[in-house]
Tab-separated table of C-alpha atoms and ligand atoms in Angstrom:
chain	number	residue	atom	x	y	z
A	1	MET	CA	13.707	-5.389	46.294
A	2	LYS	CA	17.036	-6.251	47.864
A	3	MET	CA	18.201	-8.711	45.252
A	4	LEU	CA	17.661	-5.865	42.438
A	5	GLY	CA	20.310	-3.394	43.399
A	6	ARG	CA	23.323	-5.349	42.460
A	7	ARG	CA	24.060	-5.221	38.786
A	8	GLY	CA	25.125	-8.534	37.359
A	9	ILE	CA	22.660	-10.637	39.341
A	10	LEU	CA	19.387	-10.085	37.670
A	11	ALA	CA	20.642	-7.619	35.089
A	12	PRO	CA	21.355	-9.167	31.641
A	13	ARG	CA	24.814	-10.539	31.435
A	14	LEU	CA	27.302	-8.116	30.141
A	15	GLN	CA	30.429	-9.126	28.227
A	16	PRO	CA	33.132	-6.528	28.755
A	17	ASP	CA	35.145	-5.894	25.619
A	18	LYS	CA	38.634	-7.058	26.108
A	19	ASN	CA	40.358	-7.405	22.710
A	20	VAL	CA	39.215	-4.332	20.858
A	21	GLY	CA	40.348	-0.973	22.246
A	22	PRO	CA	37.626	1.814	22.358
A	23	THR	CA	37.441	3.167	19.000
A	24	GLU	CA	35.588	6.450	18.222
A	25	ALA	CA	32.588	4.564	17.144
A	26	GLN	CA	32.578	2.473	20.346
A	27	LYS	CA	33.051	5.286	22.850
A	28	GLY	CA	31.021	4.631	25.859
A	29	CYS	CA	30.361	1.108	24.829
A	30	LYS	CA	31.132	-1.473	27.430
A	31	MET	CA	29.705	-4.444	25.825
A	32	ASN	CA	31.411	-6.542	23.294
A	33	ARG	CA	29.896	-5.488	19.918
A	34	LYS	CA	32.652	-6.568	17.631
A	35	LYS	CA	30.344	-8.335	15.346
A	36	SER	CA	27.964	-5.556	15.076
A	37	ILE	CA	30.810	-3.156	14.422
A	38	LYS	CA	31.915	-5.320	11.587
A	39	LEU	CA	28.450	-5.778	10.112
A	40	PHE	CA	27.855	-1.937	10.350
A	41	ASP	CA	30.959	-1.363	8.259
A	42	ARG	CA	29.933	-3.961	5.800
A	43	ALA	CA	26.355	-2.537	5.670
A	44	MET	CA	27.817	0.967	4.881
A	45	ALA	CA	29.379	-0.319	1.656
A	46	SER	CA	26.041	-1.541	0.290
A	47	ILE	CA	23.144	0.308	2.019
A	48	PRO	CA	22.951	4.044	2.430
A	49	GLY	CA	24.060	4.855	6.051
A	50	GLY	CA	24.139	1.140	6.652
A	51	VAL	CA	20.410	1.043	7.447
A	52	ASN	CA	16.947	0.870	5.752
A	53	SER	CA	15.416	3.476	7.896
A	54	PRO	CA	17.371	6.492	9.231
A	55	VAL	CA	17.032	6.410	13.049
A	56	ARG	CA	18.333	2.856	13.148
A	57	ALA	CA	21.862	4.315	12.466
A	58	PHE	CA	22.154	5.891	15.903
A	59	GLY	CA	22.896	9.207	14.321
A	60	ALA	CA	21.374	11.108	17.204
A	61	VAL	CA	23.277	9.274	19.873
A	62	GLY	CA	26.436	8.176	18.148
A	63	GLY	CA	28.096	4.748	18.293
A	64	VAL	CA	27.266	1.577	16.408
A	65	PRO	CA	23.801	0.030	16.557
A	66	PRO	CA	23.664	-3.480	17.654
A	67	PHE	CA	22.749	-5.737	14.733
A	68	ILE	CA	19.883	-7.923	15.853
A	69	ALA	CA	19.975	-11.675	15.526
A	70	ARG	CA	16.687	-12.701	17.071
A	71	GLY	CA	13.965	-11.605	19.496
A	72	GLU	CA	12.091	-13.449	22.207
A	73	GLY	CA	9.359	-11.938	24.334
A	74	PRO	CA	10.655	-8.700	25.761
A	75	TYR	CA	14.375	-9.507	24.748
A	76	LEU	CA	16.514	-8.746	21.758
A	77	PHE	CA	19.788	-10.568	21.097
A	78	ASP	CA	22.332	-8.898	18.988
A	79	ALA	CA	24.999	-10.621	16.747
A	80	ASP	CA	27.479	-10.749	19.527
A	81	GLY	CA	25.113	-12.649	21.817
A	82	ASN	CA	24.255	-9.667	24.053
A	83	ARG	CA	20.807	-9.748	25.476
A	84	TYR	CA	18.691	-6.516	25.933
A	85	ILE	CA	15.333	-5.745	27.507
A	86	ASP	CA	13.631	-4.089	24.513
A	87	TYR	CA	11.479	-0.957	24.882
A	88	VAL	CA	11.385	-0.165	21.212
A	89	MET	CA	9.442	-3.227	20.112
A	90	SER	CA	10.064	-2.635	16.391
A	91	TRP	CA	8.788	1.010	17.110
A	92	GLY	CA	5.551	-0.080	18.293
A	93	PRO	CA	4.096	-3.087	16.495
A	94	LEU	CA	5.064	-5.752	18.877
A	95	ILE	CA	2.493	-5.289	21.642
A	96	LEU	CA	2.680	-9.101	22.326
A	97	GLY	CA	6.365	-9.145	22.437
A	98	HIS	CA	8.941	-10.652	20.098
A	99	ALA	CA	8.109	-13.854	18.290
A	100	HIS	CA	4.878	-14.448	19.897
A	101	PRO	CA	3.948	-18.114	19.291
A	102	ASP	CA	0.374	-17.427	18.065
A	103	VAL	CA	1.569	-14.868	15.560
A	104	ILE	CA	4.507	-16.997	14.352
A	105	GLU	CA	2.240	-19.906	13.941
A	106	ALA	CA	-0.175	-17.794	11.910
A	107	ILE	CA	2.525	-16.526	9.792
A	108	GLU	CA	3.955	-20.056	9.157
A	109	ARG	CA	0.567	-21.463	8.356
A	110	ALA	CA	-0.254	-18.622	5.870
A	111	ALA	CA	3.087	-18.718	4.305
A	112	ARG	CA	2.884	-22.393	3.470
A	113	LYS	CA	-0.261	-21.559	1.370
A	114	GLY	CA	1.539	-18.890	-0.645
A	115	ALA	CA	3.230	-15.573	0.079
A	116	SER	CA	0.908	-13.507	-2.293
A	117	PHE	CA	-1.910	-13.840	-4.760
A	118	GLY	CA	-2.776	-10.309	-5.971
A	119	ALA	CA	-6.423	-11.535	-5.629
A	120	PRO	CA	-8.933	-11.259	-2.745
A	121	THR	CA	-8.901	-13.610	0.223
A	122	GLU	CA	-11.182	-14.300	3.048
A	123	GLY	CA	-8.607	-13.149	5.604
A	124	GLU	CA	-8.863	-9.640	4.339
A	125	ILE	CA	-12.467	-9.515	5.144
A	126	VAL	CA	-11.922	-10.960	8.646
A	127	LEU	CA	-9.302	-8.327	9.463
A	128	ALA	CA	-11.529	-5.578	8.034
A	129	GLU	CA	-14.322	-6.667	10.350
A	130	MET	CA	-12.024	-6.599	13.285
A	131	VAL	CA	-10.961	-3.245	12.512
A	132	LYS	CA	-14.504	-2.012	12.172
A	133	GLU	CA	-15.479	-3.688	15.464
A	134	ALA	CA	-12.644	-1.917	17.348
A	135	PHE	CA	-13.162	1.442	15.561
A	136	PRO	CA	-16.972	2.201	15.265
A	137	SER	CA	-16.048	5.366	13.171
A	138	VAL	CA	-14.746	3.041	10.521
A	139	GLU	CA	-17.375	1.703	8.178
A	140	LYS	CA	-15.133	0.644	5.443
A	141	VAL	CA	-11.345	0.009	5.462
A	142	ARG	CA	-8.762	-0.460	2.763
A	143	LEU	CA	-5.565	-2.339	3.605
A	144	VAL	CA	-2.165	-1.182	2.478
A	145	SER	CA	1.375	-2.064	3.293
A	146	SER	CA	2.620	0.706	5.618
A	147	GLY	CA	1.642	3.643	7.748
A	148	THR	CA	3.088	5.876	5.156
A	149	GLU	CA	0.822	4.578	2.506
A	150	ALA	CA	-2.216	4.694	4.907
A	151	ALA	CA	-1.640	8.535	5.663
A	152	MET	CA	-0.667	9.448	2.102
A	153	SER	CA	-3.789	7.720	0.729
A	154	ALA	CA	-6.059	9.181	3.426
A	155	LEU	CA	-4.940	12.667	2.381
A	156	ARG	CA	-5.592	11.887	-1.381
A	157	LEU	CA	-9.058	10.742	-0.407
A	158	ALA	CA	-9.840	13.607	1.708
A	159	ARG	CA	-8.779	15.960	-1.120
A	160	GLY	CA	-10.663	13.996	-3.608
A	161	HIS	CA	-13.836	13.997	-1.320
A	162	THR	CA	-13.747	17.828	-0.583
A	163	GLY	CA	-12.221	19.135	-3.798
A	164	ARG	CA	-9.866	21.119	-1.751
A	165	ASP	CA	-5.932	21.123	-1.726
A	166	LYS	CA	-4.749	22.455	1.605
A	167	ILE	CA	-4.181	20.301	4.690
A	168	ILE	CA	-3.308	21.109	8.294
A	169	LYS	CA	-0.738	19.106	10.294
A	170	PHE	CA	0.972	19.709	13.547
A	171	ASP	CA	4.609	20.521	14.248
A	172	GLY	CA	6.407	17.342	15.323
A	173	GLY	CA	3.665	15.249	13.962
A	174	TYR	CA	4.934	12.385	11.792
A	175	HIS	CA	2.698	10.685	9.290
A	176	GLY	CA	5.266	8.745	7.253
A	177	HIS	CA	7.518	10.130	4.539
A	178	SER	CA	5.292	10.991	1.692
A	179	ASP	CA	6.052	14.323	0.090
A	180	GLY	CA	3.299	16.512	1.378
A	181	LEU	CA	3.854	15.338	4.832
A	182	LEU	CA	7.755	15.946	5.089
A	183	VAL	CA	7.018	19.553	5.842
A	184	LYS	CA	7.901	21.746	8.785
A	185	ALA	CA	6.718	25.251	9.598
A	186	GLY	CA	8.415	28.167	8.086
A	187	SER	CA	8.942	31.321	10.148
A	188	GLY	CA	5.979	32.170	12.242
A	189	ALA	CA	3.724	29.867	14.234
A	190	ALA	CA	1.331	28.986	11.541
A	191	THR	CA	2.346	29.294	7.935
A	192	PHE	CA	2.599	27.525	4.666
A	193	GLY	CA	4.943	24.658	4.922
A	194	VAL	CA	8.470	24.568	3.575
A	195	PRO	CA	9.934	21.139	2.607
A	196	SER	CA	11.898	19.548	5.398
A	197	SER	CA	13.757	17.264	2.864
A	198	PRO	CA	15.443	17.922	-0.390
A	199	GLY	CA	13.314	16.405	-3.261
A	200	VAL	CA	9.985	17.621	-1.766
A	201	PRO	CA	8.776	20.287	-4.312
A	202	THR	CA	8.000	23.634	-2.682
A	203	ASP	CA	4.840	23.895	-4.642
A	204	TYR	CA	3.711	20.632	-3.052
A	205	ALA	CA	4.622	21.532	0.569
A	206	ARG	CA	2.854	24.920	0.223
A	207	ASN	CA	-0.319	22.977	0.502
A	208	THR	CA	0.656	21.657	4.016
A	209	ILE	CA	0.031	24.172	6.804
A	210	THR	CA	1.593	23.407	10.147
A	211	VAL	CA	0.581	24.635	13.496
A	212	PRO	CA	1.823	23.814	17.009
A	213	TYR	CA	0.312	20.719	18.717
A	214	ASN	CA	-2.356	21.393	21.367
A	215	ASP	CA	-2.832	24.889	19.990
A	216	LEU	CA	-6.472	25.077	19.057
A	217	ASP	CA	-6.312	28.897	18.601
A	218	ALA	CA	-3.606	28.463	15.902
A	219	VAL	CA	-5.877	25.961	14.157
A	220	ARG	CA	-8.880	28.396	14.246
A	221	SER	CA	-6.901	31.326	12.945
A	222	VAL	CA	-5.517	29.156	9.915
A	223	THR	CA	-8.942	27.883	9.117
A	224	LYS	CA	-10.268	31.473	9.214
A	225	LYS	CA	-7.448	32.607	6.946
A	226	TYR	CA	-7.983	29.844	4.400
A	227	SER	CA	-11.665	29.285	4.711
A	228	GLY	CA	-13.030	27.019	2.063
A	229	GLU	CA	-9.481	25.750	1.173
A	230	ILE	CA	-8.735	23.188	3.932
A	231	ALA	CA	-9.436	19.527	2.848
A	232	ALA	CA	-8.319	17.988	6.143
A	233	ILE	CA	-6.698	18.195	9.409
A	234	ILE	CA	-4.361	15.203	10.109
A	235	VAL	CA	-3.256	14.626	13.747
A	236	GLU	CA	-1.588	11.935	15.881
A	237	PRO	CA	-4.396	11.930	18.587
A	238	VAL	CA	-1.682	11.230	21.077
A	239	ALA	CA	1.567	12.458	19.672
A	240	GLY	CA	4.160	9.712	19.580
A	241	ASN	CA	6.743	11.093	17.224
A	242	MET	CA	7.963	14.135	19.092
A	243	GLY	CA	8.104	11.833	22.173
A	244	VAL	CA	4.804	11.051	23.715
A	245	VAL	CA	2.643	14.175	24.134
A	246	ALA	CA	-1.018	13.763	25.416
A	247	PRO	CA	-3.800	15.871	23.872
A	248	ALA	CA	-4.613	18.796	26.090
A	249	SER	CA	-8.224	18.633	27.432
A	250	GLY	CA	-10.551	19.871	24.713
A	251	PHE	CA	-7.983	19.750	21.897
A	252	LEU	CA	-9.401	16.688	20.063
A	253	GLU	CA	-12.957	17.853	20.651
A	254	GLY	CA	-11.848	21.233	19.275
A	255	LEU	CA	-10.472	19.701	16.045
A	256	ARG	CA	-13.689	17.695	15.568
A	257	SER	CA	-15.783	20.863	15.831
A	258	VAL	CA	-13.473	22.930	13.603
A	259	CYS	CA	-13.690	20.273	10.938
A	260	ASP	CA	-17.464	20.037	11.170
A	261	ASP	CA	-17.639	23.873	10.959
A	262	ILE	CA	-15.529	24.086	7.838
A	263	GLY	CA	-16.465	20.946	6.077
A	264	ALA	CA	-12.947	19.439	6.480
A	265	VAL	CA	-12.141	15.794	6.972
A	266	LEU	CA	-10.658	14.950	10.372
A	267	ILE	CA	-7.997	12.395	10.020
A	268	PHE	CA	-6.647	10.572	13.097
A	269	ASP	CA	-3.381	8.992	12.421
A	270	GLU	CA	-3.563	6.130	14.862
A	271	VAL	CA	-0.717	4.213	13.310
A	272	ILE	CA	0.814	4.119	16.759
A	273	THR	CA	-2.231	4.646	19.073
A	274	GLY	CA	-4.491	2.185	17.292
A	275	PHE	CA	-4.763	-0.930	19.418
A	276	ARG	CA	-2.049	0.521	21.570
A	277	ILE	CA	-3.665	2.939	24.237
A	278	ALA	CA	-6.978	0.978	23.855
A	279	LYS	CA	-8.200	-1.499	21.447
A	280	GLY	CA	-10.107	1.277	19.699
A	281	GLY	CA	-7.156	3.628	19.958
A	282	ALA	CA	-7.520	7.273	20.944
A	283	GLN	CA	-11.088	7.237	19.567
A	284	GLU	CA	-12.068	4.838	22.219
A	285	LYS	CA	-10.104	6.399	25.017
A	286	TYR	CA	-11.190	10.013	24.314
A	287	GLY	CA	-14.601	9.282	22.823
A	288	ILE	CA	-13.984	11.242	19.611
A	289	ARG	CA	-14.952	9.923	16.095
A	290	ALA	CA	-12.625	10.684	13.212
A	291	ASP	CA	-13.847	10.812	9.660
A	292	ILE	CA	-10.806	8.784	8.547
A	293	THR	CA	-8.551	6.664	10.579
A	294	CYS	CA	-4.967	5.518	9.764
A	295	LEU	CA	-3.608	2.293	11.139
A	296	GLY	CA	-0.356	0.382	10.907
A	297	LYS	CA	2.179	-0.982	13.278
A	298	ILE	CA	0.184	-3.197	15.708
A	299	LEU	CA	-2.387	-3.969	12.975
A	300	GLY	CA	0.266	-6.143	11.221
A	301	GLY	CA	1.809	-7.670	14.245
A	302	GLY	CA	5.371	-7.082	12.893
A	303	MET	CA	4.578	-7.638	9.318
A	304	PRO	CA	4.201	-4.824	6.844
A	305	LEU	CA	0.566	-3.785	6.983
A	306	GLY	CA	-1.323	-0.512	7.087
A	307	ALA	CA	-4.899	0.588	6.725
A	308	TYR	CA	-7.136	3.541	6.286
A	309	GLY	CA	-10.856	3.507	6.972
A	310	GLY	CA	-13.802	5.666	7.823
A	311	ARG	CA	-17.222	6.860	6.853
A	312	ALA	CA	-18.550	4.790	4.064
A	313	GLU	CA	-19.754	7.942	2.289
A	314	ILE	CA	-16.065	8.966	2.014
A	315	MET	CA	-14.397	5.523	1.587
A	316	ASP	CA	-16.690	4.647	-1.407
A	317	LYS	CA	-14.929	7.411	-3.263
A	318	ILE	CA	-11.905	5.109	-3.537
A	319	SER	CA	-11.298	3.281	-6.734
A	320	PRO	CA	-12.875	0.896	-8.065
A	321	GLN	CA	-16.088	2.150	-6.461
A	322	GLY	CA	-15.168	5.792	-6.820
A	323	PRO	CA	-12.729	8.017	-8.719
A	324	VAL	CA	-9.929	8.451	-6.157
A	325	TYR	CA	-7.087	6.039	-7.285
A	326	GLN	CA	-5.206	3.909	-4.833
A	327	ALA	CA	-3.771	0.471	-5.267
A	328	GLY	CA	-1.017	-2.068	-4.207
A	329	THR	CA	0.445	-5.239	-5.630
A	330	LEU	CA	0.976	-6.621	-2.178
A	331	SER	CA	-2.005	-4.865	-0.393
A	332	GLY	CA	-3.920	-7.214	1.864
A	333	ASN	CA	-0.920	-9.663	1.705
A	334	PRO	CA	-2.066	-12.919	3.149
A	335	VAL	CA	0.798	-13.501	5.404
A	336	ALA	CA	0.635	-9.967	6.936
A	337	VAL	CA	-3.088	-10.302	7.372
A	338	ALA	CA	-2.706	-13.550	9.233
A	339	ALA	CA	-0.149	-12.005	11.606
A	340	GLY	CA	-2.532	-9.087	12.109
A	341	ILE	CA	-5.549	-11.317	12.805
A	342	ALA	CA	-3.615	-13.326	15.259
A	343	THR	CA	-2.422	-10.110	17.102
A	344	LEU	CA	-5.820	-8.660	17.311
A	345	LYS	CA	-7.265	-11.842	18.590
A	346	ALA	CA	-4.630	-11.781	21.419
A	347	ILE	CA	-5.241	-8.254	22.412
A	348	SER	CA	-8.979	-8.790	22.615
A	349	LYS	CA	-8.646	-10.893	25.743
A	350	ARG	CA	-10.344	-9.550	28.764
A	351	GLY	CA	-8.032	-7.375	30.904
A	352	PHE	CA	-5.276	-7.174	28.247
A	353	TYR	CA	-4.994	-3.336	28.392
A	354	LYS	CA	-5.408	-3.070	32.077
A	355	ALA	CA	-2.544	-5.338	32.797
A	356	LEU	CA	-0.369	-3.754	30.095
A	357	GLU	CA	-1.084	-0.205	31.511
A	358	SER	CA	-0.589	-1.176	35.117
A	359	LYS	CA	2.987	-2.270	34.095
A	360	ALA	CA	3.640	0.869	32.299
A	361	GLN	CA	2.490	2.913	35.301
A	362	LYS	CA	4.711	0.984	37.430
A	363	LEU	CA	7.661	1.751	35.157
A	364	GLU	CA	6.663	5.350	35.057
A	365	VAL	CA	6.391	5.856	38.826
A	366	ALA	CA	9.593	4.092	39.648
A	367	LEU	CA	11.586	6.030	36.902
A	368	ALA	CA	10.351	9.291	38.175
A	369	ALA	CA	11.269	8.309	41.781
A	370	ALA	CA	14.732	7.278	40.728
A	371	ALA	CA	15.302	10.454	38.780
A	372	LYS	CA	14.082	12.637	41.695
A	373	SER	CA	16.298	10.898	44.240
A	374	SER	CA	19.313	11.586	42.014
A	375	ARG	CA	18.063	15.128	41.309
A	376	VAL	CA	17.882	14.573	37.565
A	377	ASN	CA	15.030	16.639	35.908
A	378	ILE	CA	12.774	14.540	33.894
A	379	THR	CA	9.351	14.890	32.780
A	380	ILE	CA	7.612	11.677	31.986
A	381	ASN	CA	4.679	11.745	29.555
A	382	ARG	CA	2.687	8.485	29.509
A	383	VAL	CA	-0.523	7.414	27.880
A	384	GLY	CA	-1.314	3.765	28.336
A	385	SER	CA	1.672	1.726	27.491
A	386	MET	CA	3.563	4.359	25.601
A	387	MET	CA	5.799	6.940	27.304
A	388	THR	CA	8.763	9.252	27.053
A	389	ALA	CA	11.095	10.516	29.708
A	390	PHE	CA	12.033	13.898	28.610
A	391	PHE	CA	15.211	15.378	30.263
A	392	SER	CA	13.319	18.691	31.055
A	393	GLY	CA	12.134	20.140	34.298
A	394	SER	CA	8.975	21.732	32.528
A	395	PRO	CA	5.877	20.141	31.113
A	396	VAL	CA	6.104	19.048	27.526
A	397	ARG	CA	2.930	19.931	25.556
A	398	ASN	CA	4.175	20.373	22.050
A	399	TYR	CA	7.286	20.098	19.796
A	400	ALA	CA	8.861	23.227	20.968
A	401	ASP	CA	8.784	22.020	24.580
A	402	ALA	CA	10.043	18.687	23.566
A	403	ALA	CA	12.881	20.238	21.514
A	404	SER	CA	14.094	22.185	24.544
A	405	SER	CA	14.932	19.006	26.626
A	406	ASP	CA	18.433	18.172	27.265
A	407	THR	CA	19.634	15.956	24.319
A	408	ALA	CA	23.232	15.822	25.588
A	409	LEU	CA	21.982	14.240	28.857
A	410	PHE	CA	19.762	11.923	26.836
A	411	LYS	CA	22.806	10.632	24.847
A	412	LYS	CA	24.638	9.670	28.015
A	413	TRP	CA	21.561	8.062	29.465
A	414	PHE	CA	20.906	6.166	26.347
A	415	HIS	CA	24.395	4.560	26.129
A	416	ALA	CA	24.645	3.867	29.822
A	417	MET	CA	21.219	2.012	29.699
A	418	LEU	CA	22.230	0.228	26.510
A	419	ASP	CA	25.463	-0.993	28.185
A	420	ARG	CA	23.268	-2.363	31.043
A	421	GLY	CA	21.298	-4.321	28.545
A	422	ILE	CA	18.274	-1.958	28.306
A	423	TYR	CA	17.357	-1.167	24.708
A	424	LEU	CA	15.704	2.199	24.329
A	425	ALA	CA	14.867	4.164	21.246
A	426	PRO	CA	18.157	5.930	20.011
A	427	SER	CA	16.557	9.393	19.931
A	428	ALA	CA	15.170	11.713	22.683
A	429	PHE	CA	11.976	12.289	20.681
A	430	GLU	CA	10.666	8.745	20.515
A	431	ALA	CA	8.210	6.634	22.502
A	432	ALA	CA	9.133	3.669	24.642
A	433	PHE	CA	6.650	0.773	24.316
A	434	LEU	CA	5.597	-1.946	26.864
A	435	SER	CA	4.453	-5.290	25.625
A	436	ALA	CA	2.453	-8.078	27.210
A	437	SER	CA	5.667	-9.904	27.529
A	438	HIS	CA	7.333	-7.388	29.815
A	439	GLU	CA	6.867	-8.746	33.305
A	440	ASP	CA	7.403	-7.020	36.674
A	441	SER	CA	10.900	-8.579	36.906
A	442	HIS	CA	11.866	-6.933	33.683
A	443	ILE	CA	10.629	-3.572	34.877
A	444	GLU	CA	12.517	-3.985	38.151
A	445	ILE	CA	15.734	-4.718	36.292
A	446	THR	CA	15.126	-1.745	34.189
A	447	VAL	CA	14.517	0.549	37.081
A	448	SER	CA	17.547	-0.586	38.944
A	449	ALA	CA	19.731	0.148	35.863
A	450	ALA	CA	18.022	3.477	35.731
A	451	ARG	CA	18.812	4.216	39.276
A	452	GLU	CA	22.543	3.526	38.716
A	453	VAL	CA	22.504	5.673	35.480
A	454	PHE	CA	20.667	8.653	36.929
A	455	GLY	CA	23.271	8.502	39.805
A	456	GLU	CA	26.119	8.644	37.166
A	457	VAL	CA	24.673	10.529	34.395
A	458	LYS	CA	25.312	13.969	35.591
A	459	SER	CA	29.023	13.354	36.146
A	460	LEU	CA	29.572	11.290	32.964
B	501	PLP	C1	5.252	4.967	11.996
B	501	PLP	C2	4.142	5.968	11.750
B	501	PLP	C3	3.831	6.182	10.467
B	501	PLP	C4	4.541	5.601	9.306
B	501	PLP	O1	4.374	4.179	9.228
B	501	PLP	P1	5.368	3.362	8.359
B	501	PLP	O2	4.794	1.916	8.542
B	501	PLP	O3	6.752	3.625	9.035
B	501	PLP	O4	5.238	3.884	6.992
B	501	PLP	C5	2.764	7.066	10.257
B	501	PLP	N1	2.186	7.754	11.195
B	501	PLP	C6	2.586	7.625	12.509
B	501	PLP	C7	1.776	8.269	13.558
B	501	PLP	C8	3.650	6.651	12.788
B	501	PLP	O5	3.999	6.553	14.042
């Protein structure tokens, strides 16, 4: 370990900024990000907030996001040529790392035959069969182009299937940005939802009831109150969008039995967890069967692809077989499907998940030790190769716990790590993802950067 302590030897090369004095936007930024700063200014003039998805703008941490030029394995390279070890991995999809040769080759080969046909192809069947094999609860599956579409369509189907309107979701659960899912709790622990974004009709949000994650009693009391009205419970079986929060023992089993009791559809949103915490996602890991499963992220290997699938009896209610309408010009896109097939082939290799998890565990243990020796309070939640280090001294079991972590400390940590070439998600409430391309050496570099930062972070 002796060669790891000195920053600058194994740590990615840093280029101190000599020519531009620290502007407000650059505060705390030691790298040269002149080109990113220029690009961000230019983007602002043509793209709302300069980005095509909000969290990329660094709103929660301040400063200017690096504009990315390319990725390779565990590395990102920005427009100024800075190299980072990446733990965002495109927010989860890149379980094989950036620009994996098998995936890129599959994309190239498919693209040469045409980018889209709007007609059925064999690849779609192959991918559907692979999904069914990984998820035994999925008897039929429909491909869409994003996780948002998958969750939105799964809910429409659940409502069409049950003839009921209300759904239950969990505080801090994210299921994409469709209207009925952009809802937070009103006052009280379990109540009719109120829109959490302008533009979402109150009437629509009223059909979404939110309860705290891991709180089975709250679920039971809601289902009692609205008996006969609940179409579905939608849940991230391991929460990933409030930071990583594992399901408490008995929680997922409890949801399964509540749904069975009241005739509601249990929807597992495995957009992150599917092919992440096991090939068969949370359902394989915890041994629970969902009625409908939502997939995305890893499924497309970095291309826009999502899916929802489940029991044939339910899935056959989708148009054209049944009356519940759902469609897509680019659904089952041949290039995205090819990337998905190549990715699922690679993760099917024997020992893939064991190797991935052991690296994640190594990172977890070393980070916890580094924080402890600097007397920084962190709680690391990890499930498989997804994890979050909350700046909190207490356990994090739901959104309220997560929200009470120290976000000011997180900001300092985030920027100090970024300046050392470690690219983490720019929000305290996101997961870090390991990929097969992260090696022990990358983890050691990361931990040695973390050790420095924990040492400094309290006094920054
Ligand atoms: C990312 C995510 C979505 C939305 O997927 P998009 O492809 O961004 O639309 C839905 N559910 C969960 C659990 C997610 O993490």
